[in-house]
Amino acid sequence: MKTLQTLLILAITTTTAMAQNTLPPNTIDVTGEGIVRVVPDEVTINIRVENTGENTKTLKEQNDATISEVLKFLKKMDIAEKDVRTEYMNLSKNYDHNSKTYTFAANQSLSVKIRDLKKYEPVMKGLLDTGINRIDGVNFSSSKEDALKSEARKKAVENAQMKAKEYASALNQTVGKAVSISEYNNSSGPQPMYKMAMMDSSSNGGDQTIALGEIEIRTTVNVSFLLN
């Protein structure tokens, strides 16, 4: 029969071994960033028609007439239906304190995606001729965005691994396998910056109307590596 002292030693040894096995591994946590820059080859134009008055039915008819002209023009320019989208329709009521009367403002917005930048100038001019009275924004993008995002992710992981190795080297240690990785989503999207690539406008006498610049696809990842 084992003595009480022997049993106590066995219990302490077992508890110590279990505690050692449950200790978290030594890790090094770093953030990696991957950036890919490219000249855009697509553009999305956000347009709007707005009419104000006292009769809502008349306002709708005016807006519908303009939107109808816009859609006819875009079809004539061979802009695919999938690249034209109604973003919103809005009707607001306003009170004029001077005249003590109510007026209404009717808005309808469309986004138009142009996949051939050579069409940008004629499409923009034609849209203005249809009667729209608002341009809410012009956003450039790349048709290769998915592939660029994949490339940015790879660069971000490589950047994280490089940082981890630099930290570990300073400690005379080595980096093991990755045990966790998470991606930070940048909600702001691609941002135009750096190089200015001017659009060829030979069709309108060489006048320069837009500067494409470069967009950047940026990905940030958090990676945890084992530290040996």
Short mmCIF file of C-alpha atoms in Angstrom, two decimals:
data_model
loop_
_atom_site.label_atom_id
_atom_site.label_comp_id
_atom_site.label_asym_id
_atom_site.label_seq_id
_atom_site.Cartn_x
_atom_site.Cartn_y
_atom_site.Cartn_z
CA MET A 1 0.00 0.00 0.00
CA LYS A 2 1.34 3.41 -0.96
CA THR A 3 1.95 5.82 1.87
CA LEU A 4 0.08 9.13 2.11
CA GLN A 5 3.32 11.00 1.36
CA THR A 6 3.82 9.01 -1.86
CA LEU A 7 0.26 9.72 -2.96
CA LEU A 8 0.73 13.43 -2.32
CA ILE A 9 3.92 13.48 -4.43
CA LEU A 10 2.16 11.69 -7.27
CA ALA A 11 -0.75 14.13 -7.12
CA ILE A 12 1.55 17.17 -7.16
CA THR A 13 3.58 15.75 -10.06
CA THR A 14 0.45 14.99 -12.07
CA THR A 15 -1.01 18.45 -11.41
CA THR A 16 2.25 20.14 -12.43
CA ALA A 17 2.44 18.12 -15.65
CA MET A 18 -1.16 18.97 -16.52
CA ALA A 19 -0.53 22.67 -15.84
CA GLN A 20 2.52 22.63 -18.10
CA ASN A 21 0.50 21.01 -20.88
CA THR A 22 -2.23 23.64 -20.64
CA LEU A 23 0.08 26.67 -20.73
CA PRO A 24 -0.53 28.77 -23.84
CA PRO A 25 2.24 28.52 -26.46
CA ASN A 26 4.65 31.39 -26.92
CA THR A 27 3.46 33.42 -29.89
CA ILE A 28 4.35 36.61 -31.70
CA ASP A 29 1.44 38.67 -33.03
CA VAL A 30 1.99 41.04 -35.94
CA THR A 31 0.00 43.07 -38.45
CA GLY A 32 0.79 42.82 -42.16
CA GLU A 33 -0.24 45.18 -44.93
CA GLY A 34 -0.52 44.46 -48.63
CA ILE A 35 -0.97 47.21 -51.23
CA VAL A 36 -1.50 46.86 -54.98
CA ARG A 37 -1.79 49.91 -57.25
CA VAL A 38 -3.30 49.99 -60.72
CA VAL A 39 -4.57 52.49 -63.28
CA PRO A 40 -8.39 52.18 -63.38
CA ASP A 41 -10.16 50.94 -66.51
CA GLU A 42 -13.79 51.50 -65.43
CA VAL A 43 -15.82 54.40 -64.12
CA THR A 44 -19.20 54.73 -62.41
CA ILE A 45 -21.12 57.97 -62.79
CA ASN A 46 -23.84 58.79 -60.26
CA ILE A 47 -26.43 61.10 -61.77
CA ARG A 48 -29.67 62.60 -60.48
CA VAL A 49 -32.70 64.44 -61.78
CA GLU A 50 -34.47 66.81 -59.43
CA ASN A 51 -37.61 68.89 -59.93
CA THR A 52 -39.46 71.09 -57.46
CA GLY A 53 -43.03 72.37 -57.46
CA GLU A 54 -46.41 72.17 -55.81
CA ASN A 55 -47.90 69.25 -57.74
CA THR A 56 -46.39 65.85 -56.98
CA LYS A 57 -47.94 64.21 -60.04
CA THR A 58 -46.38 66.79 -62.33
CA LEU A 59 -43.00 66.38 -60.63
CA LYS A 60 -43.07 62.62 -61.13
CA GLU A 61 -43.97 63.06 -64.80
CA GLN A 62 -41.08 65.49 -65.27
CA ASN A 63 -38.62 63.14 -63.58
CA ASP A 64 -39.92 60.12 -65.51
CA ALA A 65 -39.55 61.98 -68.81
CA THR A 66 -35.91 62.82 -68.10
CA ILE A 67 -35.05 59.31 -66.86
CA SER A 68 -36.68 57.87 -69.96
CA GLU A 69 -34.41 60.06 -72.14
CA VAL A 70 -31.38 58.96 -70.10
CA LEU A 71 -32.18 55.26 -70.57
CA LYS A 72 -32.75 55.71 -74.31
CA PHE A 73 -29.44 57.52 -74.66
CA LEU A 74 -27.50 54.89 -72.69
CA LYS A 75 -29.00 52.12 -74.80
CA LYS A 76 -27.90 54.03 -77.90
CA MET A 77 -24.37 54.19 -76.45
CA ASP A 78 -24.39 50.39 -75.97
CA ILE A 79 -24.27 50.60 -72.18
CA ALA A 80 -25.52 47.23 -70.92
CA GLU A 81 -28.70 47.16 -68.83
CA LYS A 82 -26.82 45.48 -65.98
CA ASP A 83 -24.58 48.55 -65.75
CA VAL A 84 -27.46 50.98 -65.19
CA ARG A 85 -29.14 50.93 -61.78
CA THR A 86 -31.71 53.04 -59.99
CA GLU A 87 -30.15 54.00 -56.67
CA TYR A 88 -33.09 55.76 -55.07
CA MET A 89 -36.28 57.78 -55.58
CA ASN A 90 -37.17 60.48 -53.09
CA LEU A 91 -40.02 62.94 -52.52
CA SER A 92 -39.68 65.60 -49.83
CA LYS A 93 -42.11 68.24 -48.59
CA ASN A 94 -40.83 71.73 -47.79
CA TYR A 95 -42.54 74.68 -46.13
CA ASP A 96 -41.89 78.23 -47.35
CA HIS A 97 -42.30 80.58 -44.38
CA ASN A 98 -42.47 83.65 -46.62
CA SER A 99 -45.30 82.47 -48.86
CA LYS A 100 -46.83 80.21 -46.19
CA THR A 101 -47.07 77.41 -48.76
CA TYR A 102 -45.75 73.91 -49.18
CA THR A 103 -43.59 72.79 -52.11
CA PHE A 104 -42.22 69.40 -53.04
CA ALA A 105 -38.86 68.18 -54.32
CA ALA A 106 -38.74 64.94 -56.32
CA ASN A 107 -35.40 63.18 -56.85
CA GLN A 108 -34.40 60.10 -58.78
CA SER A 109 -30.85 58.80 -58.92
CA LEU A 110 -29.11 56.43 -61.34
CA SER A 111 -25.64 54.91 -61.36
CA VAL A 112 -24.05 54.26 -64.75
CA LYS A 113 -21.01 52.02 -65.08
CA ILE A 114 -18.81 52.55 -68.12
CA ARG A 115 -16.48 49.66 -68.88
CA ASP A 116 -14.76 51.39 -71.81
CA LEU A 117 -13.21 54.68 -70.70
CA LYS A 118 -13.16 55.93 -74.29
CA LYS A 119 -16.91 56.36 -73.89
CA TYR A 120 -16.57 58.55 -70.82
CA GLU A 121 -16.57 61.93 -72.57
CA PRO A 122 -19.42 61.27 -75.05
CA VAL A 123 -21.53 59.58 -72.37
CA MET A 124 -21.02 62.44 -69.92
CA LYS A 125 -21.91 65.03 -72.56
CA GLY A 126 -24.94 63.06 -73.68
CA LEU A 127 -26.21 62.65 -70.10
CA LEU A 128 -26.12 66.40 -69.61
CA ASP A 129 -28.05 66.87 -72.83
CA THR A 130 -30.84 64.59 -71.59
CA GLY A 131 -31.79 67.08 -68.90
CA ILE A 132 -30.25 65.70 -65.71
CA ASN A 133 -29.37 68.46 -63.27
CA ARG A 134 -27.14 66.69 -60.75
CA ILE A 135 -23.90 64.69 -60.91
CA ASP A 136 -23.34 63.22 -57.46
CA GLY A 137 -20.00 61.58 -58.12
CA VAL A 138 -17.56 59.90 -60.51
CA ASN A 139 -15.81 56.81 -59.13
CA PHE A 140 -13.01 55.00 -60.94
CA SER A 141 -12.41 51.28 -60.47
CA SER A 142 -10.64 48.27 -61.97
CA SER A 143 -12.20 45.30 -63.73
CA LYS A 144 -9.50 43.15 -62.12
CA GLU A 145 -10.39 44.09 -58.56
CA ASP A 146 -10.92 40.51 -57.32
CA ALA A 147 -7.52 39.39 -58.61
CA LEU A 148 -5.91 42.51 -57.14
CA LYS A 149 -7.49 41.81 -53.75
CA SER A 150 -6.01 38.28 -53.81
CA GLU A 151 -2.60 39.71 -54.63
CA ALA A 152 -2.92 42.25 -51.82
CA ARG A 153 -3.80 39.48 -49.33
CA LYS A 154 -0.70 37.48 -50.28
CA LYS A 155 1.45 40.57 -49.89
CA ALA A 156 -0.11 41.27 -46.50
CA VAL A 157 0.71 37.77 -45.23
CA GLU A 158 4.28 38.02 -46.57
CA ASN A 159 4.64 41.39 -44.87
CA ALA A 160 3.41 39.94 -41.57
CA GLN A 161 5.86 37.03 -41.80
CA MET A 162 8.74 39.40 -42.55
CA LYS A 163 7.92 41.50 -39.48
CA ALA A 164 7.66 38.42 -37.27
CA LYS A 165 11.07 37.18 -38.41
CA GLU A 166 12.63 40.57 -37.71
CA TYR A 167 11.26 40.64 -34.17
CA ALA A 168 12.25 37.03 -33.50
CA SER A 169 15.76 37.57 -34.89
CA ALA A 170 16.32 40.43 -32.45
CA LEU A 171 15.48 37.97 -29.65
CA ASN A 172 17.71 35.21 -31.08
CA GLN A 173 14.62 33.11 -31.68
CA THR A 174 12.86 31.69 -34.72
CA VAL A 175 9.35 31.91 -36.11
CA GLY A 176 7.21 28.78 -36.32
CA LYS A 177 3.97 28.11 -38.12
CA ALA A 178 1.04 30.52 -38.11
CA VAL A 179 -1.66 29.58 -35.59
CA SER A 180 -4.23 32.27 -36.40
CA ILE A 181 -4.94 34.86 -39.04
CA SER A 182 -7.66 37.48 -39.41
CA GLU A 183 -8.32 40.10 -42.06
CA TYR A 184 -9.18 43.72 -41.39
CA ASN A 185 -11.70 45.00 -43.88
CA ASN A 186 -11.12 48.55 -45.04
CA SER A 187 -14.63 49.88 -45.66
CA SER A 188 -13.42 53.04 -47.39
CA GLY A 189 -12.50 51.10 -50.53
CA PRO A 190 -9.90 51.95 -53.18
CA GLN A 191 -8.54 55.49 -53.07
CA PRO A 192 -7.20 57.44 -56.09
CA MET A 193 -3.63 58.52 -55.46
CA TYR A 194 -0.01 58.78 -56.63
CA LYS A 195 0.60 58.53 -60.38
CA MET A 196 -1.41 60.79 -62.69
CA ALA A 197 -2.24 58.97 -65.93
CA MET A 198 -3.97 61.37 -68.29
CA MET A 199 -6.76 60.09 -70.49
CA ASP A 200 -6.24 60.27 -74.24
CA SER A 201 -8.84 62.70 -75.56
CA SER A 202 -7.86 62.76 -79.22
CA SER A 203 -11.51 62.43 -80.19
CA ASN A 204 -12.26 65.94 -78.92
CA GLY A 205 -9.27 67.78 -80.28
CA GLY A 206 -6.81 66.69 -77.63
CA ASP A 207 -8.44 68.55 -74.75
CA GLN A 208 -7.69 66.85 -71.44
CA THR A 209 -10.86 66.26 -69.42
CA ILE A 210 -10.01 63.70 -66.73
CA ALA A 211 -6.95 62.50 -64.82
CA LEU A 212 -7.30 58.81 -63.99
CA GLY A 213 -4.58 58.60 -61.37
CA GLU A 214 -4.09 55.23 -59.69
CA ILE A 215 -6.34 53.34 -57.32
CA GLU A 216 -4.91 51.23 -54.56
CA ILE A 217 -6.25 47.97 -53.17
CA ARG A 218 -5.18 47.65 -49.54
CA THR A 219 -5.51 44.63 -47.24
CA THR A 220 -4.47 44.37 -43.59
CA VAL A 221 -4.13 41.06 -41.75
CA ASN A 222 -3.39 40.12 -38.15
CA VAL A 223 -1.27 36.95 -37.85
CA SER A 224 -0.15 35.02 -34.79
CA PHE A 225 3.01 32.87 -35.21
CA LEU A 226 4.55 30.37 -32.83
CA LEU A 227 7.76 31.70 -31.34
CA ASN A 228 10.51 29.04 -30.99
#
